[in-house]
Amino acid sequence: MEIVRLHAFTDNYIWGLRHNGQLAVVDPGESAPVLEYLGQSGDRLVAILLTHHHGDHIDGAADLCALGNITVFGPAVDEIPFVTHPLHGGETIALPGFDAEGSFKVLSVPGHTRGHLSYYRPGMVFCGDTLFTLGCGRLFEGSPEQMWQSLSQLSALPVDTQVYCAHEYTYLNLPFALDVEPGNEKLQARAVSLREKISAGIPTVPDTLAAELETNVFLRPAVAEVISAARRFSGDETLTSPVQIFTALREWRNGYKPPVN
Ligand code: ZN
Ligand code: FE
């Protein structure tokens, strides 16, 4: 199976999974990039995987379904009209026409939205707007507790898992990460290579879960420097539990303006 990167809007990724001339796409917020790719490659679209109901992830799906005979996986609680296989998490799905490599485990990761799903198979996870490179999704429908649970679930995947998130947000997340944890040498080193990519217009996604565990502050609420930063922001020296620290970090990030220089 080959993974193809398609770009949508300004910073969305539509991930394509290819096998024997068949294509499945994750979160087609627009149909045009997918249709263009199908035209160039001659591939046949067989399946769509949706992580959550936001327009920038699903608005291209209706058009693509018009191609006919498309299996659409998506969160059951979101009640998206064209989903043919509503999922709750915990299921194993098979992309039609793919071999064993088209088998994915469905993870329920609420927080950004109530029904948010991730799709995992060894080596890769498609996590939509839950975990980003150096960041995490905003809490539109879920509680901080839910999001922390969801991020913990993703954190427990094998560390060599490639994190295929749905946005290129690294340039926005990097200044915040450095403000929270300036003493993290792994983060400093990653910042150098990420800045090179960003200024050269090279995608920073995917990267490994190992890199996120070492440098993504939202996965590090037990680290002393992160705890003291969260306490400093909130003015509450009693914050202790991972959920409390995570909650403070998320609130801080919501209103964060990077330093101007
Ligand atoms: Zn979203
Ligand atoms: Fe999004």
PDB file of C-alpha atoms and ligand atoms in Angstrom:
ATOM      1  CA  MET A   1       0.000   0.000   0.000  1.00  0.00           C
ATOM      2  CA  GLU A   2       1.267   3.445  -0.950  1.00  0.00           C
ATOM      3  CA  ILE A   3       0.292   6.677   0.800  1.00  0.00           C
ATOM      4  CA  VAL A   4      -0.360   9.764  -1.305  1.00  0.00           C
ATOM      5  CA  ARG A   5      -0.510  13.324  -0.034  1.00  0.00           C
ATOM      6  CA  LEU A   6      -3.168  15.579  -1.532  1.00  0.00           C
ATOM      7  CA  HIS A   7      -3.512  19.232  -0.520  1.00  0.00           C
ATOM      8  CA  ALA A   8      -6.834  20.937   0.174  1.00  0.00           C
ATOM      9  CA  PHE A   9      -7.719  24.513   1.141  1.00  0.00           C
ATOM     10  CA  THR A  10      -4.729  26.312   2.657  1.00  0.00           C
ATOM     11  CA  ASP A  11      -3.431  23.779   5.157  1.00  0.00           C
ATOM     12  CA  ASN A  12      -5.520  20.584   4.990  1.00  0.00           C
ATOM     13  CA  TYR A  13      -4.143  17.235   3.907  1.00  0.00           C
ATOM     14  CA  ILE A  14      -6.266  14.587   2.232  1.00  0.00           C
ATOM     15  CA  TRP A  15      -4.375  11.315   2.641  1.00  0.00           C
ATOM     16  CA  GLY A  16      -4.783   8.774  -0.154  1.00  0.00           C
ATOM     17  CA  LEU A  17      -4.203   5.049   0.316  1.00  0.00           C
ATOM     18  CA  ARG A  18      -3.394   3.179  -2.897  1.00  0.00           C
ATOM     19  CA  HIS A  19      -3.396  -0.496  -3.681  1.00  0.00           C
ATOM     20  CA  ASN A  20      -3.560  -2.143  -7.132  1.00  0.00           C
ATOM     21  CA  GLY A  21      -5.112   0.845  -8.865  1.00  0.00           C
ATOM     22  CA  GLN A  22      -7.611   1.399  -6.092  1.00  0.00           C
ATOM     23  CA  LEU A  23      -7.699   4.492  -3.925  1.00  0.00           C
ATOM     24  CA  ALA A  24      -9.180   5.265  -0.524  1.00  0.00           C
ATOM     25  CA  VAL A  25      -9.065   8.823   0.832  1.00  0.00           C
ATOM     26  CA  VAL A  26      -9.141  10.162   4.365  1.00  0.00           C
ATOM     27  CA  ASP A  27     -11.111  13.374   5.102  1.00  0.00           C
ATOM     28  CA  PRO A  28     -11.802  14.771   1.612  1.00  0.00           C
ATOM     29  CA  GLY A  29     -12.810  18.318   2.534  1.00  0.00           C
ATOM     30  CA  GLU A  30     -12.691  19.098  -1.178  1.00  0.00           C
ATOM     31  CA  SER A  31     -13.377  16.792  -4.116  1.00  0.00           C
ATOM     32  CA  ALA A  32     -11.266  18.595  -6.736  1.00  0.00           C
ATOM     33  CA  PRO A  33      -7.811  17.422  -5.552  1.00  0.00           C
ATOM     34  CA  VAL A  34      -9.082  13.822  -5.379  1.00  0.00           C
ATOM     35  CA  LEU A  35     -10.765  13.956  -8.796  1.00  0.00           C
ATOM     36  CA  GLU A  36      -7.617  15.456 -10.286  1.00  0.00           C
ATOM     37  CA  TYR A  37      -5.507  12.693  -8.778  1.00  0.00           C
ATOM     38  CA  LEU A  38      -7.891  10.001 -10.038  1.00  0.00           C
ATOM     39  CA  GLY A  39      -7.681  11.544 -13.528  1.00  0.00           C
ATOM     40  CA  GLN A  40      -3.869  11.553 -13.500  1.00  0.00           C
ATOM     41  CA  SER A  41      -3.350   8.130 -11.954  1.00  0.00           C
ATOM     42  CA  GLY A  42      -6.243   6.216 -13.486  1.00  0.00           C
ATOM     43  CA  ASP A  43      -6.963   4.858 -10.003  1.00  0.00           C
ATOM     44  CA  ARG A  44     -10.503   3.967  -9.018  1.00  0.00           C
ATOM     45  CA  LEU A  45     -11.900   5.444  -5.798  1.00  0.00           C
ATOM     46  CA  VAL A  46     -13.297   2.659  -3.605  1.00  0.00           C
ATOM     47  CA  ALA A  47     -13.538   4.097  -0.107  1.00  0.00           C
ATOM     48  CA  ILE A  48     -13.650   7.249   2.004  1.00  0.00           C
ATOM     49  CA  LEU A  49     -12.640   7.389   5.663  1.00  0.00           C
ATOM     50  CA  LEU A  50     -13.965  10.298   7.705  1.00  0.00           C
ATOM     51  CA  THR A  51     -12.558  11.242  11.116  1.00  0.00           C
ATOM     52  CA  HIS A  52     -15.208  13.823  12.066  1.00  0.00           C
ATOM     53  CA  HIS A  53     -18.016  15.949  10.700  1.00  0.00           C
ATOM     54  CA  HIS A  54     -16.316  19.330  10.139  1.00  0.00           C
ATOM     55  CA  GLY A  55     -16.733  20.710   6.631  1.00  0.00           C
ATOM     56  CA  ASP A  56     -13.027  20.921   5.896  1.00  0.00           C
ATOM     57  CA  HIS A  57     -12.943  17.109   6.309  1.00  0.00           C
ATOM     58  CA  ILE A  58     -16.181  15.971   4.643  1.00  0.00           C
ATOM     59  CA  ASP A  59     -17.407  18.565   2.142  1.00  0.00           C
ATOM     60  CA  GLY A  60     -15.856  16.789  -0.841  1.00  0.00           C
ATOM     61  CA  ALA A  61     -17.399  13.435   0.026  1.00  0.00           C
ATOM     62  CA  ALA A  62     -20.836  13.979  -1.541  1.00  0.00           C
ATOM     63  CA  ASP A  63     -19.240  14.748  -4.933  1.00  0.00           C
ATOM     64  CA  LEU A  64     -16.962  11.718  -4.661  1.00  0.00           C
ATOM     65  CA  CYS A  65     -19.865   9.437  -3.723  1.00  0.00           C
ATOM     66  CA  ALA A  66     -21.467  10.416  -7.036  1.00  0.00           C
ATOM     67  CA  LEU A  67     -18.698   8.371  -8.720  1.00  0.00           C
ATOM     68  CA  GLY A  68     -20.688   5.371  -7.483  1.00  0.00           C
ATOM     69  CA  ASN A  69     -20.082   2.313  -5.352  1.00  0.00           C
ATOM     70  CA  ILE A  70     -17.992   4.078  -2.694  1.00  0.00           C
ATOM     71  CA  THR A  71     -17.787   2.666   0.822  1.00  0.00           C
ATOM     72  CA  VAL A  72     -17.845   5.513   3.339  1.00  0.00           C
ATOM     73  CA  PHE A  73     -16.618   4.946   6.894  1.00  0.00           C
ATOM     74  CA  GLY A  74     -17.374   7.611   9.485  1.00  0.00           C
ATOM     75  CA  PRO A  75     -18.406   8.341  13.060  1.00  0.00           C
ATOM     76  CA  ALA A  76     -21.916   7.090  13.872  1.00  0.00           C
ATOM     77  CA  VAL A  77     -22.671   9.843  16.390  1.00  0.00           C
ATOM     78  CA  ASP A  78     -22.026  12.557  13.805  1.00  0.00           C
ATOM     79  CA  GLU A  79     -24.901  11.323  11.585  1.00  0.00           C
ATOM     80  CA  ILE A  80     -23.190  12.277   8.316  1.00  0.00           C
ATOM     81  CA  PRO A  81     -25.746  11.445   5.579  1.00  0.00           C
ATOM     82  CA  PHE A  82     -23.547   9.583   3.059  1.00  0.00           C
ATOM     83  CA  VAL A  83     -21.721   7.355   5.591  1.00  0.00           C
ATOM     84  CA  THR A  84     -22.390   3.734   4.624  1.00  0.00           C
ATOM     85  CA  HIS A  85     -20.479   2.206   7.555  1.00  0.00           C
ATOM     86  CA  PRO A  86     -21.152   4.158  10.779  1.00  0.00           C
ATOM     87  CA  LEU A  87     -18.515   3.427  13.426  1.00  0.00           C
ATOM     88  CA  HIS A  88     -18.183   3.923  17.177  1.00  0.00           C
ATOM     89  CA  GLY A  89     -14.556   2.888  17.683  1.00  0.00           C
ATOM     90  CA  GLY A  90     -13.321  -0.568  18.568  1.00  0.00           C
ATOM     91  CA  GLU A  91     -14.185  -2.009  15.149  1.00  0.00           C
ATOM     92  CA  THR A  92     -11.721  -3.368  12.611  1.00  0.00           C
ATOM     93  CA  ILE A  93     -12.479  -2.272   9.065  1.00  0.00           C
ATOM     94  CA  ALA A  94     -11.235  -3.583   5.729  1.00  0.00           C
ATOM     95  CA  LEU A  95     -10.837  -1.290   2.725  1.00  0.00           C
ATOM     96  CA  PRO A  96     -12.701  -3.019  -0.103  1.00  0.00           C
ATOM     97  CA  GLY A  97     -10.388  -4.547  -2.711  1.00  0.00           C
ATOM     98  CA  PHE A  98      -7.287  -4.023  -0.580  1.00  0.00           C
ATOM     99  CA  ASP A  99      -5.339  -6.953   0.869  1.00  0.00           C
ATOM    100  CA  ALA A 100      -4.524  -7.366   4.567  1.00  0.00           C
ATOM    101  CA  GLU A 101      -2.792  -3.957   4.465  1.00  0.00           C
ATOM    102  CA  GLY A 102      -6.228  -2.391   4.081  1.00  0.00           C
ATOM    103  CA  SER A 103      -7.203  -3.491   7.566  1.00  0.00           C
ATOM    104  CA  PHE A 104      -7.533  -0.654  10.105  1.00  0.00           C
ATOM    105  CA  LYS A 105      -8.452  -0.516  13.735  1.00  0.00           C
ATOM    106  CA  VAL A 106     -10.967   2.220  14.552  1.00  0.00           C
ATOM    107  CA  LEU A 107     -10.207   4.293  17.664  1.00  0.00           C
ATOM    108  CA  SER A 108     -12.747   6.508  19.399  1.00  0.00           C
ATOM    109  CA  VAL A 109     -10.954   9.775  20.220  1.00  0.00           C
ATOM    110  CA  PRO A 110     -13.566  12.362  21.288  1.00  0.00           C
ATOM    111  CA  GLY A 111     -12.616  15.896  22.317  1.00  0.00           C
ATOM    112  CA  HIS A 112     -12.324  17.979  19.148  1.00  0.00           C
ATOM    113  CA  THR A 113     -15.771  16.601  18.302  1.00  0.00           C
ATOM    114  CA  ARG A 114     -17.956  14.095  20.173  1.00  0.00           C
ATOM    115  CA  GLY A 115     -17.633  11.357  17.568  1.00  0.00           C
ATOM    116  CA  HIS A 116     -14.054  11.878  16.405  1.00  0.00           C
ATOM    117  CA  LEU A 117     -12.367   8.688  15.147  1.00  0.00           C
ATOM    118  CA  SER A 118      -8.813   7.715  14.283  1.00  0.00           C
ATOM    119  CA  TYR A 119      -7.840   4.893  11.924  1.00  0.00           C
ATOM    120  CA  TYR A 120      -4.805   2.840  12.925  1.00  0.00           C
ATOM    121  CA  ARG A 121      -2.790   0.050  11.422  1.00  0.00           C
ATOM    122  CA  PRO A 122       0.804  -0.876  12.308  1.00  0.00           C
ATOM    123  CA  GLY A 123       3.068   1.943  11.143  1.00  0.00           C
ATOM    124  CA  MET A 124       0.429   4.634  10.701  1.00  0.00           C
ATOM    125  CA  VAL A 125      -2.477   6.445  12.283  1.00  0.00           C
ATOM    126  CA  PHE A 126      -4.877   8.851  10.574  1.00  0.00           C
ATOM    127  CA  CYS A 127      -5.953  11.036  13.462  1.00  0.00           C
ATOM    128  CA  GLY A 128      -7.759  13.967  11.818  1.00  0.00           C
ATOM    129  CA  ASP A 129      -7.846  16.968  14.165  1.00  0.00           C
ATOM    130  CA  THR A 130      -7.021  15.140  17.409  1.00  0.00           C
ATOM    131  CA  LEU A 131      -3.211  15.037  17.507  1.00  0.00           C
ATOM    132  CA  PHE A 132      -1.170  17.473  15.393  1.00  0.00           C
ATOM    133  CA  THR A 133       2.559  17.843  14.927  1.00  0.00           C
ATOM    134  CA  LEU A 134       3.514  19.672  18.164  1.00  0.00           C
ATOM    135  CA  GLY A 135      -0.146  20.324  18.934  1.00  0.00           C
ATOM    136  CA  CYS A 136      -3.656  19.003  19.377  1.00  0.00           C
ATOM    137  CA  GLY A 137      -7.140  19.924  18.192  1.00  0.00           C
ATOM    138  CA  ARG A 138      -9.337  22.510  19.830  1.00  0.00           C
ATOM    139  CA  LEU A 139     -12.097  21.316  22.132  1.00  0.00           C
ATOM    140  CA  PHE A 140     -15.230  22.176  20.173  1.00  0.00           C
ATOM    141  CA  GLU A 141     -17.555  19.504  21.541  1.00  0.00           C
ATOM    142  CA  GLY A 142     -15.670  17.484  24.120  1.00  0.00           C
ATOM    143  CA  SER A 143     -14.257  18.060  27.575  1.00  0.00           C
ATOM    144  CA  PRO A 144     -10.567  18.370  28.435  1.00  0.00           C
ATOM    145  CA  GLU A 145     -10.897  14.994  30.219  1.00  0.00           C
ATOM    146  CA  GLN A 146     -12.115  13.356  27.012  1.00  0.00           C
ATOM    147  CA  MET A 147      -9.370  14.938  24.914  1.00  0.00           C
ATOM    148  CA  TRP A 148      -6.719  13.924  27.417  1.00  0.00           C
ATOM    149  CA  GLN A 149      -8.059  10.348  27.338  1.00  0.00           C
ATOM    150  CA  SER A 150      -7.996  10.414  23.535  1.00  0.00           C
ATOM    151  CA  LEU A 151      -4.441  11.748  23.394  1.00  0.00           C
ATOM    152  CA  SER A 152      -3.389   9.145  25.978  1.00  0.00           C
ATOM    153  CA  GLN A 153      -4.857   6.449  23.767  1.00  0.00           C
ATOM    154  CA  LEU A 154      -2.877   7.690  20.765  1.00  0.00           C
ATOM    155  CA  SER A 155       0.254   8.037  22.935  1.00  0.00           C
ATOM    156  CA  ALA A 156       0.068   4.342  23.757  1.00  0.00           C
ATOM    157  CA  LEU A 157       0.435   3.288  20.103  1.00  0.00           C
ATOM    158  CA  PRO A 158       3.855   1.940  19.065  1.00  0.00           C
ATOM    159  CA  VAL A 159       6.376   4.791  19.018  1.00  0.00           C
ATOM    160  CA  ASP A 160       7.326   4.158  15.371  1.00  0.00           C
ATOM    161  CA  THR A 161       3.757   4.958  14.264  1.00  0.00           C
ATOM    162  CA  GLN A 162       3.663   7.750  11.670  1.00  0.00           C
ATOM    163  CA  VAL A 163       1.148  10.410  12.691  1.00  0.00           C
ATOM    164  CA  TYR A 164      -0.889  11.458   9.655  1.00  0.00           C
ATOM    165  CA  CYS A 165      -2.839  14.443  10.946  1.00  0.00           C
ATOM    166  CA  ALA A 166      -5.190  16.450   8.743  1.00  0.00           C
ATOM    167  CA  HIS A 167      -3.531  19.871   8.895  1.00  0.00           C
ATOM    168  CA  GLU A 168      -0.131  21.451   8.393  1.00  0.00           C
ATOM    169  CA  TYR A 169      -0.160  23.430  11.650  1.00  0.00           C
ATOM    170  CA  THR A 170       3.446  22.958  12.720  1.00  0.00           C
ATOM    171  CA  TYR A 171       4.418  26.564  11.982  1.00  0.00           C
ATOM    172  CA  LEU A 172       1.645  27.694  14.348  1.00  0.00           C
ATOM    173  CA  ASN A 173       2.415  25.114  17.044  1.00  0.00           C
ATOM    174  CA  LEU A 174       6.184  25.499  17.183  1.00  0.00           C
ATOM    175  CA  PRO A 175       6.386  28.957  18.870  1.00  0.00           C
ATOM    176  CA  PHE A 176       3.941  27.818  21.550  1.00  0.00           C
ATOM    177  CA  ALA A 177       5.847  24.597  22.228  1.00  0.00           C
ATOM    178  CA  LEU A 178       9.083  26.571  22.644  1.00  0.00           C
ATOM    179  CA  ASP A 179       7.378  29.020  25.027  1.00  0.00           C
ATOM    180  CA  VAL A 180       6.072  26.184  27.203  1.00  0.00           C
ATOM    181  CA  GLU A 181       9.184  24.029  27.236  1.00  0.00           C
ATOM    182  CA  PRO A 182      12.241  26.079  26.217  1.00  0.00           C
ATOM    183  CA  GLY A 183      14.588  23.754  28.092  1.00  0.00           C
ATOM    184  CA  ASN A 184      13.650  20.634  26.101  1.00  0.00           C
ATOM    185  CA  GLU A 185      16.751  19.833  24.027  1.00  0.00           C
ATOM    186  CA  LYS A 186      14.890  17.371  21.826  1.00  0.00           C
ATOM    187  CA  LEU A 187      12.383  20.119  21.043  1.00  0.00           C
ATOM    188  CA  GLN A 188      15.176  22.582  20.263  1.00  0.00           C
ATOM    189  CA  ALA A 189      16.722  20.079  17.856  1.00  0.00           C
ATOM    190  CA  ARG A 190      13.399  19.293  16.240  1.00  0.00           C
ATOM    191  CA  ALA A 191      12.667  23.012  15.932  1.00  0.00           C
ATOM    192  CA  VAL A 192      15.804  23.445  13.806  1.00  0.00           C
ATOM    193  CA  SER A 193      14.790  20.765  11.312  1.00  0.00           C
ATOM    194  CA  LEU A 194      11.138  21.823  11.324  1.00  0.00           C
ATOM    195  CA  ARG A 195      12.058  25.467  10.638  1.00  0.00           C
ATOM    196  CA  GLU A 196      14.189  24.369   7.677  1.00  0.00           C
ATOM    197  CA  LYS A 197      11.266  22.416   6.245  1.00  0.00           C
ATOM    198  CA  ILE A 198       8.770  25.204   6.895  1.00  0.00           C
ATOM    199  CA  SER A 199      10.892  27.864   5.204  1.00  0.00           C
ATOM    200  CA  ALA A 200      11.521  25.550   2.232  1.00  0.00           C
ATOM    201  CA  GLY A 201       7.805  24.771   1.932  1.00  0.00           C
ATOM    202  CA  ILE A 202       8.397  21.086   2.696  1.00  0.00           C
ATOM    203  CA  PRO A 203       5.570  19.305   4.552  1.00  0.00           C
ATOM    204  CA  THR A 204       6.299  18.462   8.188  1.00  0.00           C
ATOM    205  CA  VAL A 205       3.586  15.791   8.304  1.00  0.00           C
ATOM    206  CA  PRO A 206       3.807  12.888   8.927  1.00  0.00           C
ATOM    207  CA  ASP A 207       6.312  12.415  11.694  1.00  0.00           C
ATOM    208  CA  THR A 208       6.679   9.684  14.276  1.00  0.00           C
ATOM    209  CA  LEU A 209       4.788   9.305  17.512  1.00  0.00           C
ATOM    210  CA  ALA A 210       8.218   9.047  19.168  1.00  0.00           C
ATOM    211  CA  ALA A 211       8.965  12.635  18.094  1.00  0.00           C
ATOM    212  CA  GLU A 212       5.600  13.806  19.457  1.00  0.00           C
ATOM    213  CA  LEU A 213       6.137  12.068  22.781  1.00  0.00           C
ATOM    214  CA  GLU A 214       9.493  13.820  23.126  1.00  0.00           C
ATOM    215  CA  THR A 215       8.431  17.306  22.026  1.00  0.00           C
ATOM    216  CA  ASN A 216       4.628  17.813  21.939  1.00  0.00           C
ATOM    217  CA  VAL A 217       3.778  19.608  25.192  1.00  0.00           C
ATOM    218  CA  PHE A 218       0.181  18.349  25.095  1.00  0.00           C
ATOM    219  CA  LEU A 219       1.523  14.805  25.540  1.00  0.00           C
ATOM    220  CA  ARG A 220       3.901  15.885  28.325  1.00  0.00           C
ATOM    221  CA  PRO A 221       1.812  17.156  31.260  1.00  0.00           C
ATOM    222  CA  ALA A 222       3.906  15.122  33.713  1.00  0.00           C
ATOM    223  CA  VAL A 223       7.151  16.917  32.813  1.00  0.00           C
ATOM    224  CA  ALA A 224       8.368  19.413  35.452  1.00  0.00           C
ATOM    225  CA  GLU A 225       9.009  22.281  33.021  1.00  0.00           C
ATOM    226  CA  VAL A 226       5.570  21.815  31.433  1.00  0.00           C
ATOM    227  CA  ILE A 227       3.888  21.725  34.844  1.00  0.00           C
ATOM    228  CA  SER A 228       5.535  24.953  35.966  1.00  0.00           C
ATOM    229  CA  ALA A 229       4.659  26.670  32.664  1.00  0.00           C
ATOM    230  CA  ALA A 230       1.006  25.632  33.022  1.00  0.00           C
ATOM    231  CA  ARG A 231       0.975  26.876  36.640  1.00  0.00           C
ATOM    232  CA  ARG A 232       2.577  30.169  35.580  1.00  0.00           C
ATOM    233  CA  PHE A 233      -0.051  30.694  32.851  1.00  0.00           C
ATOM    234  CA  SER A 234      -3.026  29.839  35.051  1.00  0.00           C
ATOM    235  CA  GLY A 235      -1.711  31.488  38.213  1.00  0.00           C
ATOM    236  CA  ASP A 236      -2.744  28.316  40.042  1.00  0.00           C
ATOM    237  CA  GLU A 237       0.155  26.639  41.818  1.00  0.00           C
ATOM    238  CA  THR A 238      -2.024  23.697  42.845  1.00  0.00           C
ATOM    239  CA  LEU A 239      -2.405  22.291  39.303  1.00  0.00           C
ATOM    240  CA  THR A 240      -0.984  18.783  39.445  1.00  0.00           C
ATOM    241  CA  SER A 241      -2.845  16.072  37.545  1.00  0.00           C
ATOM    242  CA  PRO A 242      -2.204  15.522  33.836  1.00  0.00           C
ATOM    243  CA  VAL A 243      -5.781  16.590  33.040  1.00  0.00           C
ATOM    244  CA  GLN A 244      -5.369  19.845  34.991  1.00  0.00           C
ATOM    245  CA  ILE A 245      -2.078  20.623  33.281  1.00  0.00           C
ATOM    246  CA  PHE A 246      -3.477  19.648  29.874  1.00  0.00           C
ATOM    247  CA  THR A 247      -6.530  21.877  30.435  1.00  0.00           C
ATOM    248  CA  ALA A 248      -4.361  24.881  31.281  1.00  0.00           C
ATOM    249  CA  LEU A 249      -2.119  24.288  28.250  1.00  0.00           C
ATOM    250  CA  ARG A 250      -5.126  24.052  25.919  1.00  0.00           C
ATOM    251  CA  GLU A 251      -6.601  27.297  27.306  1.00  0.00           C
ATOM    252  CA  TRP A 252      -3.233  29.014  26.974  1.00  0.00           C
ATOM    253  CA  ARG A 253      -2.890  27.830  23.383  1.00  0.00           C
ATOM    254  CA  ASN A 254      -6.433  29.023  22.501  1.00  0.00           C
ATOM    255  CA  GLY A 255      -5.488  32.643  23.098  1.00  0.00           C
ATOM    256  CA  TYR A 256      -1.827  32.345  22.217  1.00  0.00           C
ATOM    257  CA  LYS A 257      -0.173  34.973  20.051  1.00  0.00           C
ATOM    258  CA  PRO A 258       3.385  34.106  19.055  1.00  0.00           C
ATOM    259  CA  PRO A 259       6.057  36.639  20.070  1.00  0.00           C
ATOM    260  CA  VAL A 260       6.666  39.197  17.321  1.00  0.00           C
ATOM    261  CA  ASN A 261      10.280  39.702  16.278  1.00  0.00           C
TER     262      ASN A 261
HETATM  263 ZN    ZN B   1     -12.041  19.740  12.702  1.00  0.00          ZN
HETATM  264 FE    FE B   2      -9.923  20.449  10.386  1.00  0.00          FE
END
